Coordinates of N, CA and C in Angstrom, one line a residue:
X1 N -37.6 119.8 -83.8 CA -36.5 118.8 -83.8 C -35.5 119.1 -82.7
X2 N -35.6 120.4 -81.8 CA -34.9 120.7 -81.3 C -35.1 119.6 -79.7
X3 N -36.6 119.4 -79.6 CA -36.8 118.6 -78.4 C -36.4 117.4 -78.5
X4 N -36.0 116.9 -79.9 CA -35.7 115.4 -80.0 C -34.0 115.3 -79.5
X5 N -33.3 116.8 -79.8 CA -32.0 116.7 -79.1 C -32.1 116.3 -77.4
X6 N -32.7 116.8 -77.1 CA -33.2 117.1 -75.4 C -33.4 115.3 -74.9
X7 N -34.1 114.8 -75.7 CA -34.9 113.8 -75.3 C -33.7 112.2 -75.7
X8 N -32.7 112.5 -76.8 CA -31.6 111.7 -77.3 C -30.9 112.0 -75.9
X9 N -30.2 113.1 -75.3 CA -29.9 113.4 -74.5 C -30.2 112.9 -73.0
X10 N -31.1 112.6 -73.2 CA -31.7 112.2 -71.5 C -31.3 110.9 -71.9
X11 N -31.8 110.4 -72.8 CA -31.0 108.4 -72.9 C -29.6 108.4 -73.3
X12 N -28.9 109.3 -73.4 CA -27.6 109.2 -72.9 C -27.3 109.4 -71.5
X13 N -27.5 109.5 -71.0 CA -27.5 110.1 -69.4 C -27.8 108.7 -68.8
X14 N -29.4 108.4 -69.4 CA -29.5 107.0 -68.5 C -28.8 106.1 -68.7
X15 N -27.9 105.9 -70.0 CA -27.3 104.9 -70.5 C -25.9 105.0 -69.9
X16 N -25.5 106.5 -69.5 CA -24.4 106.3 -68.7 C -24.6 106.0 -67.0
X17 N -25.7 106.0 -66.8 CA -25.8 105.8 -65.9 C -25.8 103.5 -65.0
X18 N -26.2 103.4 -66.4 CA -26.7 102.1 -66.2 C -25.0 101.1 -66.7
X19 N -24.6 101.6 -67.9 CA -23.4 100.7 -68.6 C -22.3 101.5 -68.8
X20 N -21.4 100.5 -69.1 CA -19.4 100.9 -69.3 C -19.3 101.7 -70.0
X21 N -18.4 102.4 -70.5 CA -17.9 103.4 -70.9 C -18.0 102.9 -72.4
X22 N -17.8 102.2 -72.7 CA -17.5 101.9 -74.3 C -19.2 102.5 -75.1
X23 N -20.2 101.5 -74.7 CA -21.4 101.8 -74.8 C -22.1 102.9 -74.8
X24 N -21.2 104.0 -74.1 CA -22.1 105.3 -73.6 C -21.6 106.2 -74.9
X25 N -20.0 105.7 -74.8 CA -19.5 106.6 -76.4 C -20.1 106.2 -77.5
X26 N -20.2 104.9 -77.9 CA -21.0 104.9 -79.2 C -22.7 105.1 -79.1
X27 N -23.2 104.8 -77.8 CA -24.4 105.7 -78.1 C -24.7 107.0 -78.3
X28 N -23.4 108.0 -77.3 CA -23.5 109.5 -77.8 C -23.1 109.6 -79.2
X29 N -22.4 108.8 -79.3 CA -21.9 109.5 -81.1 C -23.5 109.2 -82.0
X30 N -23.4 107.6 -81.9 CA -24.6 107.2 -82.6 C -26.3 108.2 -82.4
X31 N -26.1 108.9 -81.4 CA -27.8 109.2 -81.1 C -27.6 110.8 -81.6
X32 N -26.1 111.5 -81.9 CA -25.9 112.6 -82.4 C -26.3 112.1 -84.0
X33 N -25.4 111.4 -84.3 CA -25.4 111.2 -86.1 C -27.0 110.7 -86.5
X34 N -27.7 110.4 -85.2 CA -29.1 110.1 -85.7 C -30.0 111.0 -86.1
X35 N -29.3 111.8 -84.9 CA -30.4 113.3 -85.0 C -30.1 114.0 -86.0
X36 N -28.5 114.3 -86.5 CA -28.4 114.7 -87.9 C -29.3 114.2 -89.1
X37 N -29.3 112.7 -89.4 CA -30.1 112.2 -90.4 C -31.5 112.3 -90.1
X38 N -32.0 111.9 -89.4 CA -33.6 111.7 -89.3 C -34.4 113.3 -89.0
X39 N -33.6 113.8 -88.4 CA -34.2 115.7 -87.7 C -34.0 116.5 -88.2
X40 N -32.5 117.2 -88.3 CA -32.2 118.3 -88.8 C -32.2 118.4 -90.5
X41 N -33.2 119.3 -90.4 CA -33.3 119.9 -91.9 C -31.7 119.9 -92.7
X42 N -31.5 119.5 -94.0 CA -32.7 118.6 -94.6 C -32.5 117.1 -94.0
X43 N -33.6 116.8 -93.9 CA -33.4 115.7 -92.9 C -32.9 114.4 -94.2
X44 N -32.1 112.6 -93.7 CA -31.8 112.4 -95.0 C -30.8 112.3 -95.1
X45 N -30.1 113.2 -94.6 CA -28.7 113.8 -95.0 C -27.6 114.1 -93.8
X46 N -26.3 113.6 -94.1 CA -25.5 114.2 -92.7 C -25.6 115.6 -93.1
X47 N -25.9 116.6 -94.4 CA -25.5 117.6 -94.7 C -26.6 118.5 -94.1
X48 N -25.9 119.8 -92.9 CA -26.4 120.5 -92.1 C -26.2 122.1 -92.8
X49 N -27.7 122.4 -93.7 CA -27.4 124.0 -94.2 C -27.2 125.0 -93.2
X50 N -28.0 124.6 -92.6 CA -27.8 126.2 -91.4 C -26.6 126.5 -90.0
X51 N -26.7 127.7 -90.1 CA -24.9 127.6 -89.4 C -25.3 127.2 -87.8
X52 N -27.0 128.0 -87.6 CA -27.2 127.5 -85.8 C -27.5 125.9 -85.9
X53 N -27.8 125.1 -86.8 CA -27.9 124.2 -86.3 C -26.6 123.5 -86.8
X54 N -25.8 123.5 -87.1 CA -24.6 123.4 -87.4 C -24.0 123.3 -86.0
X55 N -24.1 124.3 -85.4 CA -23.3 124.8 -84.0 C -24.2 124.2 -83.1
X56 N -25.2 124.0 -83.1 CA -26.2 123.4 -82.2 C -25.8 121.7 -82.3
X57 N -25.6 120.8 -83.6 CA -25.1 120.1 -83.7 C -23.9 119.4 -82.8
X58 N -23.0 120.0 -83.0 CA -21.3 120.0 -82.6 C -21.4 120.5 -81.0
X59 N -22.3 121.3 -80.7 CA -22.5 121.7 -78.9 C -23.4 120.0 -78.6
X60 N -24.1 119.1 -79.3 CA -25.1 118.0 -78.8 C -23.7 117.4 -78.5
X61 N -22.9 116.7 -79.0 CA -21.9 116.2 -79.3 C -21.2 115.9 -78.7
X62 N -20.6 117.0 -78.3 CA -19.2 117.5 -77.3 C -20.0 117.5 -75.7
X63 N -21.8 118.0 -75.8 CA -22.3 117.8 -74.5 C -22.7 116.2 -74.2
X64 N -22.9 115.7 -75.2 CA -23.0 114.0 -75.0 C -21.9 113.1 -74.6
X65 N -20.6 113.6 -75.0 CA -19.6 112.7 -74.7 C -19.1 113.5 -73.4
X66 N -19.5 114.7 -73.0 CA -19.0 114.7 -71.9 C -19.7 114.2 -71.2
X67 N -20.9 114.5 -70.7 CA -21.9 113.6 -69.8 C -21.7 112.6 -69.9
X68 N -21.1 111.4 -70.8 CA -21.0 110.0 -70.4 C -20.3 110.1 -70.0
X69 N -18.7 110.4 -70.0 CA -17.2 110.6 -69.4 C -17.7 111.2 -67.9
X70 N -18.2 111.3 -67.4 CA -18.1 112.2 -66.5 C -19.1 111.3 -65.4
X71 N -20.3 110.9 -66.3 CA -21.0 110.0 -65.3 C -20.3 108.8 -65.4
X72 N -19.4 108.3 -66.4 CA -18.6 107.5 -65.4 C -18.1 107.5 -64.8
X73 N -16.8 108.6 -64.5 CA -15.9 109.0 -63.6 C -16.7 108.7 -62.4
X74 N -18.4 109.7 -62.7 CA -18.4 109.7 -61.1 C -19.0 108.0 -60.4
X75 N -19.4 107.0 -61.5 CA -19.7 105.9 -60.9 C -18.6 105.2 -60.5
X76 N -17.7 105.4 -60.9 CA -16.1 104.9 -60.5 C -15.7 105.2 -58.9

């Protein structure tokens, strides 16, 4: 599940690459809270037992809304 972070990741990138800012935040949020439900054990659930994916979680997050913020700046 860990490659499905990677791969959520790369279509936030494209998506910041392609549209406005507004779009890129609710896709990072939405493609994080996806991965929580459908991936991370127990999958189902926002609720994350283990502390590395916990922290692995909250690192997709903070690295997805930066990478949109940032690839917009630089399309600006």
């Amino acid at each position: 599940y860990k490659v499905i972070a990677l791969l959520l990741l790369l279509c936030v990138s494209i998506i910041a690459m392609l549209f406005d800012i507004i779009p890129v935040l609710v896709a990072s949020i939405l493609s994080s809270l996806i991965w929580n439900f459908f991936f991370i054990p127990p999958v189902f659930t926002f609720h994350i037992s283990n502390a590395e994916d916990l922290l692995m979680f909250f690192m997709y997050f903070v690295i997805a809304l930066l990478n949109a913020v940032l690839t917009f700046k630089i399309r600006q």
